[in-house]
Tab-separated table of C-alpha atoms (C1' of nucleotides) in Angstrom:
chain	number	residue	atom	x	y	z
A	35	MET	CA	2.007	12.145	22.857
A	36	GLU	CA	-0.999	11.331	25.164
A	37	VAL	CA	-2.535	8.735	22.844
A	38	ARG	CA	0.077	6.222	23.912
A	39	ARG	CA	-1.461	5.843	27.258
A	40	ALA	CA	-4.632	4.491	25.656
A	41	ALA	CA	-2.755	2.118	23.398
A	42	ASP	CA	-2.716	-0.929	25.568
A	43	LEU	CA	-6.278	-0.756	26.068
A	44	LEU	CA	-7.487	0.462	22.668
A	45	GLU	CA	-4.974	-1.091	20.259
A	46	ARG	CA	-6.362	-4.583	20.649
A	47	ARG	CA	-8.462	-6.847	18.547
A	48	TRP	CA	-12.123	-6.580	18.881
A	49	LEU	CA	-11.983	-3.803	21.277
A	50	LEU	CA	-13.731	-0.966	19.022
A	51	SER	CA	-16.562	-3.584	18.117
A	52	ILE	CA	-16.957	-4.444	21.733
A	53	LEU	CA	-17.346	-0.776	22.528
A	54	TYR	CA	-19.645	-0.218	19.791
A	55	ALA	CA	-21.696	-3.082	21.124
A	56	SER	CA	-21.799	-1.791	24.530
A	57	LEU	CA	-22.733	1.593	23.447
A	58	ALA	CA	-25.523	0.182	21.447
A	59	GLY	CA	-26.949	-1.652	24.563
A	60	ALA	CA	-25.211	-5.059	24.789
A	61	GLU	CA	-24.783	-6.017	28.333
A	62	ARG	CA	-24.583	-9.771	28.796
A	63	PHE	CA	-21.887	-12.232	27.890
A	64	ASN	CA	-24.026	-13.885	25.208
A	65	GLU	CA	-25.192	-10.730	23.648
A	66	PHE	CA	-21.589	-9.690	22.972
A	67	LEU	CA	-20.838	-13.127	21.764
A	68	GLN	CA	-23.604	-12.819	19.122
A	69	ALA	CA	-23.248	-9.123	18.422
A	70	LEU	CA	-19.450	-9.755	17.662
A	71	GLU	CA	-19.879	-12.734	15.270
A	72	GLY	CA	-16.733	-14.777	15.437
A	73	ILE	CA	-15.037	-13.576	18.443
A	74	PRO	CA	-13.719	-16.565	20.509
A	75	PRO	CA	-15.373	-16.688	24.027
A	76	GLY	CA	-11.855	-16.720	25.572
A	77	THR	CA	-10.798	-13.430	23.921
A	78	LEU	CA	-14.156	-11.695	24.926
A	79	ALA	CA	-13.739	-12.760	28.542
A	80	GLN	CA	-10.206	-11.356	28.499
A	81	ARG	CA	-11.405	-8.064	26.968
A	82	LEU	CA	-14.261	-7.569	29.246
A	83	ARG	CA	-12.013	-8.174	32.259
A	84	GLN	CA	-9.533	-5.597	30.679
A	85	LEU	CA	-12.179	-3.143	30.333
A	86	GLU	CA	-13.459	-3.493	33.602
A	87	ARG	CA	-9.967	-3.205	35.097
A	88	ALA	CA	-9.511	-0.029	33.072
A	89	GLY	CA	-12.761	1.348	34.634
A	90	VAL	CA	-14.574	1.372	31.340
A	91	LEU	CA	-17.064	-1.275	32.132
A	92	GLU	CA	-18.665	-2.547	35.421
A	93	ARG	CA	-19.525	-6.152	35.941
A	94	ARG	CA	-22.148	-7.101	38.177
A	95	THR	CA	-24.044	-10.368	38.879
A	96	VAL	CA	-27.709	-10.429	38.910
A	97	PRO	CA	-29.289	-12.706	41.268
A	98	ALA	CA	-31.966	-14.162	38.892
A	99	SER	CA	-32.356	-17.794	38.296
A	100	PRO	CA	-30.195	-18.637	36.661
A	101	PRO	CA	-27.920	-15.848	37.741
A	102	PHE	CA	-26.106	-13.857	34.965
A	103	ALA	CA	-23.602	-11.301	34.562
A	104	GLU	CA	-24.118	-7.738	33.240
A	105	TYR	CA	-21.450	-5.427	31.970
A	106	ARG	CA	-22.337	-1.799	31.664
A	107	LEU	CA	-20.413	1.347	30.894
A	108	THR	CA	-19.099	3.494	33.532
A	109	SER	CA	-19.113	7.243	32.873
A	110	ALA	CA	-15.576	6.952	31.768
A	111	GLY	CA	-16.773	4.264	29.339
A	112	ARG	CA	-19.426	6.459	28.024
A	113	GLU	CA	-16.893	9.179	27.281
A	114	LEU	CA	-15.400	6.801	24.714
A	115	ALA	CA	-18.375	7.263	22.552
A	116	PRO	CA	-16.813	10.031	20.599
A	117	VAL	CA	-13.925	7.672	19.559
A	118	VAL	CA	-16.132	5.075	18.272
A	119	GLU	CA	-18.271	7.693	16.579
A	120	ALA	CA	-15.455	9.029	14.765
A	121	VAL	CA	-14.237	5.572	13.785
A	122	GLN	CA	-17.852	5.067	12.412
A	123	ARG	CA	-17.810	8.443	10.610
A	124	TRP	CA	-14.645	7.617	9.009
A	125	THR	CA	-15.622	3.964	7.685
A	126	GLY	CA	-19.079	5.357	6.653
A	127	ARG	CA	-17.260	8.160	4.557
A	128	ARG	CA	-14.852	5.416	3.024
A	129	ALA	CA	-17.547	3.238	2.213
A	130	ALA	CA	-19.444	5.857	0.476
A	131	ALA	CA	-16.358	6.806	-1.372
A	132	GLY	CA	-16.198	3.260	-2.777
A	133	VAL	CA	-13.350	1.800	-0.723
A	134	GLU	CA	-14.614	-1.762	-0.209
A	135	LYS	CA	-11.808	-4.286	0.047
A	136	GLY	CA	-8.780	-4.112	-2.340
A	137	PRO	CA	-7.608	-0.749	-2.848
A	138	PRO	CA	-6.103	-0.291	-6.401
A	139	SER	CA	-2.738	-1.300	-5.630
A	140	PRO	CA	-0.751	1.921	-5.160
A	141	LYS	CA	2.314	0.801	-7.256
A	142	ARG	CA	5.437	1.351	-5.584
A	143	PRO	CA	8.431	1.276	-7.971
A	144	SER	CA	11.558	-0.665	-6.941
A	145	PRO	CA	14.451	1.685	-6.332
B	162	MET	CA	-21.648	-2.509	12.952
B	163	GLU	CA	-19.331	-0.372	10.588
B	164	VAL	CA	-16.439	-0.090	12.876
B	165	ARG	CA	-15.509	-3.701	12.094
B	166	ARG	CA	-14.445	-2.508	8.757
B	167	ALA	CA	-11.617	-0.329	10.400
B	168	ALA	CA	-10.537	-3.064	12.905
B	169	ASP	CA	-8.052	-4.618	10.738
B	170	LEU	CA	-6.233	-1.274	10.439
B	171	LEU	CA	-6.903	0.528	13.588
B	172	GLU	CA	-6.784	-2.275	16.183
B	173	ARG	CA	-2.750	-2.732	15.864
B	174	ARG	CA	-0.158	-1.973	18.094
B	175	TRP	CA	1.600	1.542	17.651
B	176	LEU	CA	-1.243	2.595	15.098
B	177	LEU	CA	-2.742	5.429	17.130
B	178	SER	CA	0.717	6.795	17.875
B	179	ILE	CA	1.747	6.537	14.343
B	180	LEU	CA	-1.137	8.595	13.206
B	181	TYR	CA	-0.641	11.120	15.852
B	182	ALA	CA	2.910	11.517	14.880
B	183	SER	CA	1.980	11.740	11.175
B	184	LEU	CA	-0.787	14.314	11.845
B	185	ALA	CA	1.899	16.164	14.041
B	186	GLY	CA	4.148	16.443	10.923
B	187	ALA	CA	6.423	13.508	11.040
B	188	GLU	CA	7.271	12.203	7.386
B	189	ARG	CA	10.440	10.363	7.502
B	190	PHE	CA	11.158	6.783	8.659
B	191	ASN	CA	13.601	7.921	11.164
B	192	GLU	CA	11.339	10.654	12.315
B	193	PHE	CA	8.762	8.149	13.181
B	194	LEU	CA	11.361	5.992	14.758
B	195	GLN	CA	12.208	8.607	17.107
B	196	ALA	CA	8.773	10.114	17.747
B	197	LEU	CA	7.648	6.512	18.620
B	198	GLU	CA	10.354	5.934	21.237
B	199	GLY	CA	10.674	2.074	21.430
B	200	ILE	CA	8.887	1.042	18.373
B	201	PRO	CA	10.885	-1.837	16.422
B	202	PRO	CA	11.777	-0.810	12.830
B	203	GLY	CA	10.207	-3.951	11.643
B	204	THR	CA	6.818	-3.014	13.141
B	205	LEU	CA	7.107	0.420	11.819
B	206	ALA	CA	7.914	-0.478	8.391
B	207	GLN	CA	4.950	-3.005	8.441
B	208	ARG	CA	2.502	-0.370	9.704
B	209	LEU	CA	3.576	2.253	7.195
B	210	ARG	CA	2.976	-0.265	4.421
B	211	GLN	CA	-0.440	-1.245	5.774
B	212	LEU	CA	-1.349	2.385	6.066
B	213	GLU	CA	-0.136	2.949	2.481
B	214	ARG	CA	-2.275	-0.024	1.294
B	215	ALA	CA	-5.234	1.312	2.981
B	216	GLY	CA	-4.852	4.590	1.374
B	217	VAL	CA	-4.096	6.651	4.468
B	218	LEU	CA	-0.471	7.463	3.779
B	219	GLU	CA	1.272	7.939	0.634
B	220	ARG	CA	5.075	6.994	0.063
B	221	ARG	CA	7.295	8.823	-2.372
B	222	THR	CA	11.011	8.706	-2.622
B	223	VAL	CA	12.711	12.168	-2.732
B	224	PRO	CA	15.724	12.149	-5.125
B	225	ALA	CA	18.022	13.976	-2.940
B	226	SER	CA	21.408	12.760	-1.937
B	227	PRO	CA	21.037	10.373	-0.212
B	228	PRO	CA	17.419	9.877	-1.509
B	229	PHE	CA	15.011	9.325	1.287
B	230	ALA	CA	11.318	8.321	1.627
B	231	GLU	CA	8.597	10.596	2.868
B	232	TYR	CA	5.302	9.435	4.057
B	233	ARG	CA	2.386	11.847	3.994
B	234	LEU	CA	-1.231	11.556	4.913
B	235	THR	CA	-3.753	11.402	2.037
B	236	SER	CA	-7.043	13.164	2.316
B	237	ALA	CA	-8.639	9.958	3.817
B	238	GLY	CA	-5.640	9.839	6.192
B	239	ARG	CA	-6.280	13.523	7.232
B	240	GLU	CA	-10.000	12.510	7.985
B	241	LEU	CA	-8.724	10.288	10.726
B	242	ALA	CA	-7.897	13.327	12.797
B	243	PRO	CA	-11.131	13.301	14.704
B	244	VAL	CA	-10.457	9.838	15.725
B	245	VAL	CA	-6.945	10.697	17.142
B	246	GLU	CA	-8.314	13.861	18.692
B	247	ALA	CA	-11.099	11.868	20.484
B	248	VAL	CA	-8.549	9.528	21.888
B	249	GLN	CA	-6.434	12.243	23.037
B	250	ARG	CA	-9.329	14.073	24.645
B	251	TRP	CA	-10.188	10.881	26.481
B	252	THR	CA	-6.770	10.216	27.803
B	253	GLY	CA	-6.362	13.695	28.806
B	254	ARG	CA	-9.659	13.738	30.710
B	255	ARG	CA	-8.598	10.519	32.472
B	256	ALA	CA	-5.386	11.823	33.444
B	257	ALA	CA	-6.850	14.872	34.859
B	258	ALA	CA	-9.228	12.608	36.714
B	259	GLY	CA	-6.078	10.871	38.410
B	260	VAL	CA	-6.208	7.650	36.592
B	261	GLU	CA	-2.532	6.817	36.118
B	262	LYS	CA	-1.773	3.319	36.223
B	263	GLY	CA	-3.202	0.782	38.663
B	264	PRO	CA	-6.834	1.249	39.206
B	265	PRO	CA	-7.882	0.087	42.604
B	266	SER	CA	-8.743	-3.486	41.790
B	267	PRO	CA	-12.540	-3.544	41.712
B	268	LYS	CA	-12.965	-6.592	43.936
B	269	ARG	CA	-15.222	-9.292	42.421
B	270	PRO	CA	-16.506	-11.597	44.884
B	271	SER	CA	-16.450	-15.426	44.054
B	272	PRO	CA	-19.889	-17.006	43.643
C	124	DG	C1'	-33.212	-39.445	40.231
C	125	DG	C1'	-31.706	-38.493	35.703
C	126	DT	C1'	-31.651	-35.633	31.622
C	127	DC	C1'	-32.061	-30.975	29.253
C	128	DA	C1'	-31.602	-26.248	28.551
C	129	DT	C1'	-29.371	-21.949	30.072
C	130	DA	C1'	-25.648	-18.655	31.339
C	131	DG	C1'	-20.844	-17.794	31.703
C	132	DG	C1'	-17.308	-18.766	31.283
C	133	DT	C1'	-12.298	-21.893	31.059
C	134	DT	C1'	-8.763	-24.970	28.751
C	135	DC	C1'	-5.711	-26.522	25.146
C	136	DG	C1'	-2.601	-26.661	21.343
C	137	DA	C1'	-1.926	-24.350	16.919
C	138	DT	C1'	-0.989	-20.173	14.646
C	139	DC	C1'	-0.362	-15.334	14.193
C	140	DT	C1'	1.756	-10.870	15.748
C	141	DC	C1'	5.121	-8.451	17.790
C	142	DC	C1'	9.455	-7.686	20.037
C	143	DG	C1'	14.671	-6.483	20.434
C	144	DT	C1'	19.140	-6.782	18.313
C	145	DA	C1'	21.874	-7.111	14.458
C	146	DG	C1'	22.806	-6.862	9.891
C	147	DT	C1'	22.116	-4.999	4.828
C	148	DT	C1'	22.179	-1.877	0.818
C	149	DA	C1'	23.154	2.437	-1.484
C	150	DC	C1'	25.080	6.639	-1.527
C	151	DT	C1'	28.149	10.617	0.500
C	152	DT	C1'	31.535	12.991	3.009
C	153	DA	C1'	36.382	13.064	5.169
D	248	DT	C1'	39.708	3.907	2.760
D	249	DA	C1'	36.868	4.489	6.371
D	250	DA	C1'	33.005	6.255	8.569
D	251	DG	C1'	28.239	8.285	8.238
D	252	DT	C1'	23.316	8.539	6.948
D	253	DA	C1'	18.770	6.773	5.434
D	254	DA	C1'	15.728	3.241	5.080
D	255	DC	C1'	15.149	-0.697	5.778
D	256	DT	C1'	15.206	-6.417	6.287
D	257	DA	C1'	16.350	-10.884	9.118
D	258	DC	C1'	15.682	-13.829	12.711
D	259	DG	C1'	14.764	-16.197	17.068
D	260	DG	C1'	11.987	-15.971	20.777
D	261	DA	C1'	8.074	-14.126	23.521
D	262	DG	C1'	3.342	-12.820	23.679
D	263	DA	C1'	-1.258	-12.419	21.811
D	264	DT	C1'	-5.058	-14.419	19.305
D	265	DC	C1'	-7.583	-18.461	17.464
D	266	DG	C1'	-10.992	-22.570	17.185
D	267	DA	C1'	-12.909	-26.152	19.280
D	268	DA	C1'	-14.179	-28.527	23.181
D	269	DC	C1'	-15.054	-28.746	27.813
D	270	DC	C1'	-16.755	-27.374	32.584
D	271	DT	C1'	-19.986	-25.615	36.421
D	272	DA	C1'	-24.022	-24.057	38.474
D	273	DT	C1'	-28.928	-23.477	38.486
D	274	DG	C1'	-33.716	-24.667	37.520
D	275	DA	C1'	-37.322	-27.190	34.639
D	276	DC	C1'	-39.177	-31.237	33.146
D	277	DC	C1'	-40.292	-36.577	33.334
DNA sequence: GGTCATAGGTTCGATCTCCGTAGTTACTTA
DNA sequence: TAAGTAACTACGGAGATCGAACCTATGACC
C-alpha cells in the first residue's frame, strides 16, 4: 500500500491548499498567507518547512531590500500537480452535482 | 480555490489509506482494521462515519449470523480513484528515485 | 536620531485531534 | 457454561493545530 508513504506529508491540514497556491504561482510567505485565508502563520511556516524537507519546495532568500524568501516547487513538487488536479476535478463535479454543505443525512437505523 | 472544499474530508490521518483499501476491495470493519495495520479502531470508526456522511461510503448491515456491517464506495466515492492513483504514482516515482526516508538536510544558512 | 512600513517569521496558552489499550454488546458455536 | 466473532465505544494522555500577540531586520522618511 504505497499511499501510506505519502500520508505524513499529505494528510495534514492546509496541505492541499498550499500545493494549489504554489502551483498557481504563490512564492512568498505573505502570498501564501493571503491565498490561504485563515491559516495561522505558525502552521504555514511549519508546512513550508515540511515541504522543503520533503523535497517538494525549495526555499531561497532573495537579497533585495528588504530581503525576502521565495518558495518554489521542485520537480518532485511539480509532479504533485496531478494529485491536486484530481482533487479539484472531484470537488468540481460534486459542486456541480449539488453537494454544498449538509448532505441529506443518510439515516442509519439503530440496530 | 476549490480544493479547500475537500480539505476537511481528505486532510485527515489514514484517509488516503482507507480510500485505497476500499478501492482495493475492503468492505468490513475488520478488513479495514487489518489492511490499515496500526490504525486505532476509534479513528477508523470515526473516518468511516465521516466518509459515510460525506456520501463517499455507504454502510449497510448484512443480516447474517452474526450480522455484520459492510462499507462500500458510492459512485461519488469511486470518483476519488484518480486522486488515490495520482498519489500512488507520485510515491511510486519517488521510491524509484531513491527517496526513502531522510532527505539530505537542505542546509539553510542563518542570515 | 526617532518613527513607520515591510517581510518573515516566532511564541504562548487553549483547544482539537489522534493514539494505544481495554472493555462492551449481541449473537453463535462447542 | 464458556469461548469466539464482529463491530464497535471509552478513556487518559500525547501530539497537532489554533488565534493573537510579539519579535527582528532593513530601509525610507522627517
